[in-house]
Short mmCIF file of C-alpha atoms and ligand atoms in Angstrom, two decimals:
data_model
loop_
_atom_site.label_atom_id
_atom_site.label_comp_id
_atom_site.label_asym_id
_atom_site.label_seq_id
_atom_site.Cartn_x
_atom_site.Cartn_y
_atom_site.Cartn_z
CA UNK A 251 21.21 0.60 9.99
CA UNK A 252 19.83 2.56 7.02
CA UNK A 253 17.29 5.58 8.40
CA UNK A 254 14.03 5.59 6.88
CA UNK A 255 13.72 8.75 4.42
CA UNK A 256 9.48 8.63 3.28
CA UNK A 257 8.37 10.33 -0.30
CA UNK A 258 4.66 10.83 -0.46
CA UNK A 259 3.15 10.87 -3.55
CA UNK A 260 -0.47 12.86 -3.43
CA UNK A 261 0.22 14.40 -0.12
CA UNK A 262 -2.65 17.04 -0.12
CA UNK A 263 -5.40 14.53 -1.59
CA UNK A 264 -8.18 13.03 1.37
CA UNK A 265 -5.74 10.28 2.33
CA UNK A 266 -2.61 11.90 1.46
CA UNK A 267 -2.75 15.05 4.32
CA UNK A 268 -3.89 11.94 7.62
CA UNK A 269 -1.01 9.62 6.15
CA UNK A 270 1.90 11.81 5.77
CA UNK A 271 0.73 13.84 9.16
CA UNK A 272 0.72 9.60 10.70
CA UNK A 273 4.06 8.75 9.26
CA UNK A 274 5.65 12.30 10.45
CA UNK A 275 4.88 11.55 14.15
CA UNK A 276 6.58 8.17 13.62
CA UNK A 277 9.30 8.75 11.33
CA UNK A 278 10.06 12.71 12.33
CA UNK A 279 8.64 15.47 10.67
CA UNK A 280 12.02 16.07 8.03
CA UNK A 281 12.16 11.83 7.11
CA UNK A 282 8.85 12.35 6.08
CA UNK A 283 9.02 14.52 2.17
CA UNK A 284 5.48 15.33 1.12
CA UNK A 285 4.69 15.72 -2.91
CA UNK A 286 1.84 16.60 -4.58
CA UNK A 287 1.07 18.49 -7.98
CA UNK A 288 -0.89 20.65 -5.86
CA UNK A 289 0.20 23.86 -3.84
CA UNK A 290 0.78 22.45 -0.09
CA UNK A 291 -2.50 21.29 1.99
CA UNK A 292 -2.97 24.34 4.74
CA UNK A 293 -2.80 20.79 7.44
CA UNK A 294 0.73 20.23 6.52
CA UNK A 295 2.07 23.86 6.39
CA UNK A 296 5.19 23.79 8.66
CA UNK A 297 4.57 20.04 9.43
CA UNK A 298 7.55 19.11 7.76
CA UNK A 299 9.47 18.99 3.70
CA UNK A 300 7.30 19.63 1.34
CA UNK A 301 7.92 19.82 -2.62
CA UNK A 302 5.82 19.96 -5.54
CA UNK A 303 5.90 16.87 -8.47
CA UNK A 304 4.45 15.80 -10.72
CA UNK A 305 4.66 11.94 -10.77
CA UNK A 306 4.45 11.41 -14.17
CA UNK A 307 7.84 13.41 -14.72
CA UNK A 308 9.86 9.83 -14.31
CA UNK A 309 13.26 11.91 -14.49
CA UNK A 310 12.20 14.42 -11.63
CA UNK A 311 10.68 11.92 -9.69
CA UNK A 312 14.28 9.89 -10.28
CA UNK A 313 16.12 12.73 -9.31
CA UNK A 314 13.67 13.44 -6.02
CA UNK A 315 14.27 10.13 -4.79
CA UNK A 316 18.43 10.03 -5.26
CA UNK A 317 18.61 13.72 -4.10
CA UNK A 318 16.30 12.81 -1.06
CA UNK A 319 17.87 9.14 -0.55
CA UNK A 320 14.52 7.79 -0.53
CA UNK A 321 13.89 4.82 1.54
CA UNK A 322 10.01 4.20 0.93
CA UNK A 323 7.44 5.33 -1.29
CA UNK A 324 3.82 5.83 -0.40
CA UNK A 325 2.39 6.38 -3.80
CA UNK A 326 -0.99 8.28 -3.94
CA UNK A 327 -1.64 10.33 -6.72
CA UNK A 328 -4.75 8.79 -8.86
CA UNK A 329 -8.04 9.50 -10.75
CA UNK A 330 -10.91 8.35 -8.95
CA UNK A 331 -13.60 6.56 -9.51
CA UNK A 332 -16.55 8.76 -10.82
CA UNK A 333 -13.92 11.38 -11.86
CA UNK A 334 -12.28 8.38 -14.31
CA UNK A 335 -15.77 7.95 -15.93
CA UNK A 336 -15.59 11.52 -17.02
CA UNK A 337 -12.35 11.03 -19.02
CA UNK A 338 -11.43 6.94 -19.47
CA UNK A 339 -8.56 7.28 -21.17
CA UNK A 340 -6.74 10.23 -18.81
CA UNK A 341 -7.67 7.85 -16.20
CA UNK A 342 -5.95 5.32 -17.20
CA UNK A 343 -2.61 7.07 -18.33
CA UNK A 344 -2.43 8.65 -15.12
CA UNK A 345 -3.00 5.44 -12.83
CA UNK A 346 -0.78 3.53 -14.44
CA UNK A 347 1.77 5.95 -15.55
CA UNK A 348 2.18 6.91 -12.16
CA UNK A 349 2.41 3.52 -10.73
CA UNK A 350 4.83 1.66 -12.98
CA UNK A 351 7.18 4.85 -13.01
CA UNK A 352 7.56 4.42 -8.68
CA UNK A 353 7.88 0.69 -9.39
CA UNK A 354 10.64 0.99 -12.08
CA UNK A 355 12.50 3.70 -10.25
CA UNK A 356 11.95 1.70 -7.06
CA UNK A 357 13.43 -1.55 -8.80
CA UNK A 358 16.40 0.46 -9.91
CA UNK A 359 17.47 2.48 -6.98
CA UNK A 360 16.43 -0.28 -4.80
CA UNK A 361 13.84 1.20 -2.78
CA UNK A 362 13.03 -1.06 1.01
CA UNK A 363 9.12 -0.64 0.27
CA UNK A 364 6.50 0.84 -1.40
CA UNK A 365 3.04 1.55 -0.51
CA UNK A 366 0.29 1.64 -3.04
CA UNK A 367 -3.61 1.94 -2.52
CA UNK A 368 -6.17 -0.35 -4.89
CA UNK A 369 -9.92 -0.09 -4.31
CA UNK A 370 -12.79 -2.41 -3.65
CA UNK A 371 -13.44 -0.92 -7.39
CA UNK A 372 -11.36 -3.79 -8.65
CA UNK A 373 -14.79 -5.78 -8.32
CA UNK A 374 -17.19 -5.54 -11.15
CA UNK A 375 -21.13 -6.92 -11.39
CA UNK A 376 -19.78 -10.79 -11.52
CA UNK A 377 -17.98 -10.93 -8.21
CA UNK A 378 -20.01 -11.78 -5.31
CA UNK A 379 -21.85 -9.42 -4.01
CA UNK A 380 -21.74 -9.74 0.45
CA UNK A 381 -18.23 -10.45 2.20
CA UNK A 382 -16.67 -11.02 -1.43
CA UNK A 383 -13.86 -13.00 -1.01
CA UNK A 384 -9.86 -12.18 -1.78
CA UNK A 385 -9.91 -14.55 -4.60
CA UNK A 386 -12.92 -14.48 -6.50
CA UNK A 387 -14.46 -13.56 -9.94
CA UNK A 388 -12.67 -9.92 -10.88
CA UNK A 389 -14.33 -8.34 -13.94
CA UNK A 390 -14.17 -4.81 -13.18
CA UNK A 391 -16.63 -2.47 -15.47
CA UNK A 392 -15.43 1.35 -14.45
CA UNK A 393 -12.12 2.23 -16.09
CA UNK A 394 -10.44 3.27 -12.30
CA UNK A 395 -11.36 -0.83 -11.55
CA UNK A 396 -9.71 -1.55 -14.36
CA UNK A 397 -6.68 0.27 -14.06
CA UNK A 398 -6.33 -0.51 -10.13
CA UNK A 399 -6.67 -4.43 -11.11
CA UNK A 400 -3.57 -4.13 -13.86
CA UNK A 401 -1.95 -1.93 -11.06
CA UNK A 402 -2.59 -5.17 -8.53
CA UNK A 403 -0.86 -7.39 -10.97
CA UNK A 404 2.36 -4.91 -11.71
CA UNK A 405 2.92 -5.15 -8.06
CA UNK A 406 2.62 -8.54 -7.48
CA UNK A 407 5.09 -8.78 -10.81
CA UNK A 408 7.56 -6.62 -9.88
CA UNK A 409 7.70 -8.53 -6.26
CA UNK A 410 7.97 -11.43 -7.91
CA UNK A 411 10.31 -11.06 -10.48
CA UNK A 412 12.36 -8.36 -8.68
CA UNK A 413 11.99 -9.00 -4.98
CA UNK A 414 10.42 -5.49 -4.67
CA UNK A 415 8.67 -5.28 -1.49
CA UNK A 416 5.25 -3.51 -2.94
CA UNK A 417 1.97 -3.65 -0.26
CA UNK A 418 -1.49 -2.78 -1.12
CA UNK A 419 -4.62 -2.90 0.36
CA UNK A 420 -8.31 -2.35 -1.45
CA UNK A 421 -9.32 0.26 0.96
CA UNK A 422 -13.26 0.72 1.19
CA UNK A 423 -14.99 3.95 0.73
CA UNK A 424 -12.86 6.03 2.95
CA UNK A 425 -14.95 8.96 5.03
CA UNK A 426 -12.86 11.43 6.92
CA UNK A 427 -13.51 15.17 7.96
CA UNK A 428 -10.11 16.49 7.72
CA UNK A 429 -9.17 16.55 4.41
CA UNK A 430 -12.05 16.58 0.87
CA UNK A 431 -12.51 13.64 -1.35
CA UNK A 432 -11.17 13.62 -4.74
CA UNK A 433 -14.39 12.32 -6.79
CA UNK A 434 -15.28 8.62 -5.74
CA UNK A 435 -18.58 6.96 -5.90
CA UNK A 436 -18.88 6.65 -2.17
CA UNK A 437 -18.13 10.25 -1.54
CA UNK A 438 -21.88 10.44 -1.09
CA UNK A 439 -20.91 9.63 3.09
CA UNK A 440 -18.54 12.25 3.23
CA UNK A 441 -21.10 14.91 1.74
CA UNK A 442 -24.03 13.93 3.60
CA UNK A 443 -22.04 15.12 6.92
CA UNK A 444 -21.35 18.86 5.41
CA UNK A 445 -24.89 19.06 4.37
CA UNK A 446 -26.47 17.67 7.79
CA UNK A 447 -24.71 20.61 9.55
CA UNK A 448 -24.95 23.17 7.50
CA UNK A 449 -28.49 22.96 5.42
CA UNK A 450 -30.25 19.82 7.71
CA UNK A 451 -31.54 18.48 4.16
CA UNK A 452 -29.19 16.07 1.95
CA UNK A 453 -29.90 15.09 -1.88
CA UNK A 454 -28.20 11.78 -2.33
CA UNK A 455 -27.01 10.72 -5.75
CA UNK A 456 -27.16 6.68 -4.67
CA UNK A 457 -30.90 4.73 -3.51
CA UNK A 458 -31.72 4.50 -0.15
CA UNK A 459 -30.69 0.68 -0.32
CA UNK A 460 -27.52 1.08 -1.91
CA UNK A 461 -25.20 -0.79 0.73
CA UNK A 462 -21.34 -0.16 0.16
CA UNK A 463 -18.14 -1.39 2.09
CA UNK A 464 -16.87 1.78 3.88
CA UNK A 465 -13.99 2.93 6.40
CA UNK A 466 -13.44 5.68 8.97
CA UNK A 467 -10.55 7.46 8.02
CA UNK A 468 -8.09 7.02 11.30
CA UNK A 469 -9.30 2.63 10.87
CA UNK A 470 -7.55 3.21 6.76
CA UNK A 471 -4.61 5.52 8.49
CA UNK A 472 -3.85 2.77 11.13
CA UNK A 473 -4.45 -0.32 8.47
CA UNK A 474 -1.51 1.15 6.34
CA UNK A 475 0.92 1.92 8.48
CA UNK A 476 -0.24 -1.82 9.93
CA UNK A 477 0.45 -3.55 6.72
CA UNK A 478 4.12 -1.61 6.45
CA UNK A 479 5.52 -2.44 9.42
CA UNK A 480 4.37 -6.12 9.52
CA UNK A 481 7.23 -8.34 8.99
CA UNK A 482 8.11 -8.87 5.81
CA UNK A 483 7.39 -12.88 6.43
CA UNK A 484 3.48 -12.15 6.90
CA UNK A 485 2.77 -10.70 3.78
CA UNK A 486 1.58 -13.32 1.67
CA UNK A 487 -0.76 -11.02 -0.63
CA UNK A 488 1.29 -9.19 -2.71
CA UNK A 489 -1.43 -8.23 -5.36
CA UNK A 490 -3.53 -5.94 -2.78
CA UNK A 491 -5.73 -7.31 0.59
CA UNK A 492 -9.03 -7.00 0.75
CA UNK A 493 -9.71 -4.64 3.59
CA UNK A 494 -12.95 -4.49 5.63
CA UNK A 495 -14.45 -1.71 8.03
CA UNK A 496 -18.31 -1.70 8.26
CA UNK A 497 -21.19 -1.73 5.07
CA UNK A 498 -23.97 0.36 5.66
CA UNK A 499 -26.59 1.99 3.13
CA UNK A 500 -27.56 6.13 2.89
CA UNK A 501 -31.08 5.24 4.64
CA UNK A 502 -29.14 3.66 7.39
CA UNK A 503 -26.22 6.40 8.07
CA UNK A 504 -28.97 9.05 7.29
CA UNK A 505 -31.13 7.13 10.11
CA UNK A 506 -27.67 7.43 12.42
CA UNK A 507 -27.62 11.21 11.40
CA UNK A 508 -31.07 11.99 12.60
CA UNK A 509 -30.04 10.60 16.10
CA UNK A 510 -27.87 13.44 16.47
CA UNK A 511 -29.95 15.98 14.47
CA UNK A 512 -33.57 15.56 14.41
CA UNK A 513 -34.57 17.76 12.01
CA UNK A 514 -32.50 16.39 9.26
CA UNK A 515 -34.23 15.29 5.97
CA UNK A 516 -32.81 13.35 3.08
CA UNK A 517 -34.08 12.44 -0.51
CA UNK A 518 -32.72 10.46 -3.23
CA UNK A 519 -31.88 11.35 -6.79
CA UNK A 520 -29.63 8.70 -8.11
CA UNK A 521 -27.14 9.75 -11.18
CA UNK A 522 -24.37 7.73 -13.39
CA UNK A 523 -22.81 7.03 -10.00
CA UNK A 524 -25.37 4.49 -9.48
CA UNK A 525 -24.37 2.38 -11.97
CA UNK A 526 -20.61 2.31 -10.59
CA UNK A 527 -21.75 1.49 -6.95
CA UNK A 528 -24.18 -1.30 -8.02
CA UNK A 529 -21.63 -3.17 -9.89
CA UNK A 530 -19.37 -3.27 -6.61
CA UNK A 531 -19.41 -5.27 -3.71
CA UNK A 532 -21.56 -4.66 -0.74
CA UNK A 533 -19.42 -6.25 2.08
CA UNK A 534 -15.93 -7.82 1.99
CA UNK A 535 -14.03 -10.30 3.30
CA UNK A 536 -10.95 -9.23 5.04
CA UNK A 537 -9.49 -12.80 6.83
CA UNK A 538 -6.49 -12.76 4.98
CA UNK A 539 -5.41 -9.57 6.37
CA UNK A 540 -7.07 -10.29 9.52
CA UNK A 541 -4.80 -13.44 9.91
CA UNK A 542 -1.77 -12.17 8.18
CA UNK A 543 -1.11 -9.23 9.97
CA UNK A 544 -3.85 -8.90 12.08
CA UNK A 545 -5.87 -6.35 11.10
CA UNK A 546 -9.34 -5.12 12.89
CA UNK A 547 -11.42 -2.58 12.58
CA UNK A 548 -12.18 -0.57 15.37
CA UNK A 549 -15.18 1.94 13.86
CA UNK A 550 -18.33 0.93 13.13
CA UNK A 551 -21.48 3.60 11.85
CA UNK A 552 -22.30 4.50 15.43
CA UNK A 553 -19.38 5.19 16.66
CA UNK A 554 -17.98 6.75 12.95
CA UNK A 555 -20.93 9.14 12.96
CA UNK A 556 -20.48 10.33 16.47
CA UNK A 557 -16.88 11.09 15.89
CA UNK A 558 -17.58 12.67 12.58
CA UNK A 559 -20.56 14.74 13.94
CA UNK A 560 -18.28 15.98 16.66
CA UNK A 561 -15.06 16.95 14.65
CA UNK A 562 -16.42 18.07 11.55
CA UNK A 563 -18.04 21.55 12.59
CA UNK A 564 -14.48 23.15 14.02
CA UNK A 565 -13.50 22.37 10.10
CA UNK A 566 -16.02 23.85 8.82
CA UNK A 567 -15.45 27.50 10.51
P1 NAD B 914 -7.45 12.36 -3.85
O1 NAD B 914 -7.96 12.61 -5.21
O2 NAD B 914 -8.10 13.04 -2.69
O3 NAD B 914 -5.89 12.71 -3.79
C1 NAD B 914 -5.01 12.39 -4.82
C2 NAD B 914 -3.90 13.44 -4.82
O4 NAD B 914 -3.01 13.13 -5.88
C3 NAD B 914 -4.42 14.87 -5.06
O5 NAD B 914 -3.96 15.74 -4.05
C4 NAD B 914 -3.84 15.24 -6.43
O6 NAD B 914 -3.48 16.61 -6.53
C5 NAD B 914 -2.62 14.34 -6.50
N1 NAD B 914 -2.19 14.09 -7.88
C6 NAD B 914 -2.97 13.85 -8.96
N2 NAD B 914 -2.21 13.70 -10.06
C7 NAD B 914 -0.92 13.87 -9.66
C8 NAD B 914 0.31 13.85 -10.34
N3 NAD B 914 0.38 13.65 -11.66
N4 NAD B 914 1.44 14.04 -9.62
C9 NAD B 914 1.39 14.24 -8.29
N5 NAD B 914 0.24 14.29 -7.58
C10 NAD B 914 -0.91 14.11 -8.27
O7 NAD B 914 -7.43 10.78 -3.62
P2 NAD B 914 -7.48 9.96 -2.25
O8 NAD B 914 -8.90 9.74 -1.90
O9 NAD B 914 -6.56 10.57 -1.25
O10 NAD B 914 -6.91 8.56 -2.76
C11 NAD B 914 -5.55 8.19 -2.64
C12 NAD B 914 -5.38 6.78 -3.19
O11 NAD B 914 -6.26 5.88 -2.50
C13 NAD B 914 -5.75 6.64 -4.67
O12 NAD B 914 -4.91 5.68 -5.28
C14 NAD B 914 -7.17 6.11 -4.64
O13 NAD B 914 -7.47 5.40 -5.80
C15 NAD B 914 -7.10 5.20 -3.42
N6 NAD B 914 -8.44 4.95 -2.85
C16 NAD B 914 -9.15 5.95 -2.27
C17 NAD B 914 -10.41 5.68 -1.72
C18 NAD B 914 -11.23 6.76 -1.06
O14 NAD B 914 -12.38 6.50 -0.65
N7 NAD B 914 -10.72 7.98 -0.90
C19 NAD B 914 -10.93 4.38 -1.79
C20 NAD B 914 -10.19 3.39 -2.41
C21 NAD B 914 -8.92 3.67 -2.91
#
């Protein structure tokens, strides 16, 4: 039997440090190679193998994965959402760049799997609005939509024109205390956290009533490695799965906040990232991945909060 060897692309990015730290405890710390363009996160410092690439070098990347014999690719380098506004066209190079140069090396070297993220971004203003559906109206309006919606149908291409085993799933707003976002719209949970502990006042860039689809970080963690180890035979999306975790607003997670810390004050001063959150969906509906390879979600605000409120100061220090 072939031994799983594991390249991580965007190892030191906010999902890239939990996932490759997840994957090393299963797979061994030296089967799992961490990459990033980045100098190595301080979290995986003597984890395990760590090298630096950038993915849009196709002939280093080619060479990293013969040298390495690469077995699976978890592909995570991107431009995020409100970061993509800033610079469309960058955005777009880089997501797709990065994407069809894994898939084409994959196809040719005949990688077992490959793991790629798409976003609840793909979404735009048309699609409906609560527990949006897999298959629905997709008209995405920010340029990192776009670009994760082309990326949906490469994969789905090169599985079904070359048998490549691709998985995605259209994670939520992601919150996590380990690791700092990389500049999405919903990054608004993340910082509201930080600013609870250390100033009790938070300026929020989204309204009060501005309901999102998030996910607690070790729910995303667990959904991945979920989806890669489900038998081939239950994967019947092979575009990207919707992926649900809990939808809550910043009046309602500030409202959680206060709970814990009293004194805690927020106001509202919504910016250019309103526009991006309004045109996505507010809830989603995950039964395909519930059914396929079933998925549940096991954090909801309460419990997310409490766990984030409880972890986050030792970070902080
Ligand atoms: P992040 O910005 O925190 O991390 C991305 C990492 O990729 C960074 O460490 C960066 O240095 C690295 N990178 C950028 N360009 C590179 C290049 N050319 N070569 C190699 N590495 C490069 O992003 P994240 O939040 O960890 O997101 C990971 C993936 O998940 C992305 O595809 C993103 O679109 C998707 N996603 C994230 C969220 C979220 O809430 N965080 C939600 C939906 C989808």
């Amino acid at each position: 039997m072939k031994k799983d060897k594991i390249l991580v692309i965007g190892a030191c990015g906010q999902i890239g440090v939990e996932l490759t730290l997840a994957l090393r405890k299963i797979y061994g710390d030296a089967n799992v190679l961490a990459s990033d363009l980045r100098e190595e996160h301080d979290l995986l410092k003597g984890t395990g193998p760590y090298v630096t690439l950038d993915v849009m070098n196709k002939e280093q990347l080619h060479v990293l994965v013969i040298r390495h014999n690469i077995t699976q690719i978890y592909l995570l380098a991107a431009i995020l959402s409100a970061t993509g506004e800033k610079n469309p066209l960058l955005a777009w190079h880089i997501n797709m760049q990065s994407l069809l140069n894994v898939l084409d090396i994959a196809k040719e070297e005949s990688i077992d799997k490959i793991y790629w993220p798409s976003s609840i971004a793909v979404f735009g203003p048309n699609s409906p609005k609560e527990t949006t559906p897999q298959h629905t109206i997709i008209e995405p309006t920010t340029i990192y939509g776009i670009s994760k919606y082309a990326g949906e149908r490469w994969c789905e291409y090169y599985n079904h024109r070359y048998g490549l085993d691709v998985r995605s799933l259209r994670y939520p707003g992601l919150i996590s205390y380990k690791s700092a976002p990389g500049g999405g719209t919903t990054d608004y949970a993340i910082e509201i956290f930080h600013e609870a502990l250390e100033e009790k006042t938070y300026n929020c860039f989204l309204k009060e009533s501005t309901y999102l689809p998030m996910m607690y970080m070790p729910d995303a963690i667990r959904a991945t490695i979920e989806l890669m180890e489900a038998d081939k035979s239950r994967i019947t999306v092979r575009s990207s799965y919707n992926l649900g975790g809990m939808s809550f607003s910043p009046k309602e997670i500030a409202a959680e906040i206060k709970k814990h810390i009293p004194e805690f004050t927020i106001s509202y001063e919504p910016d250019y990232r309103q526009q991006i959150a309004d045109s996505w969906p507010q809830s989603i509906d995950d039964t395909l991945a519930r059914n396929d390879w079933g998925w549940k979600p096991e954090f909801y605000l309460e419990k997310m909060t409490a766990d984030m409120l409880k972890n986050l100061p030792a970070t902080l220090q």
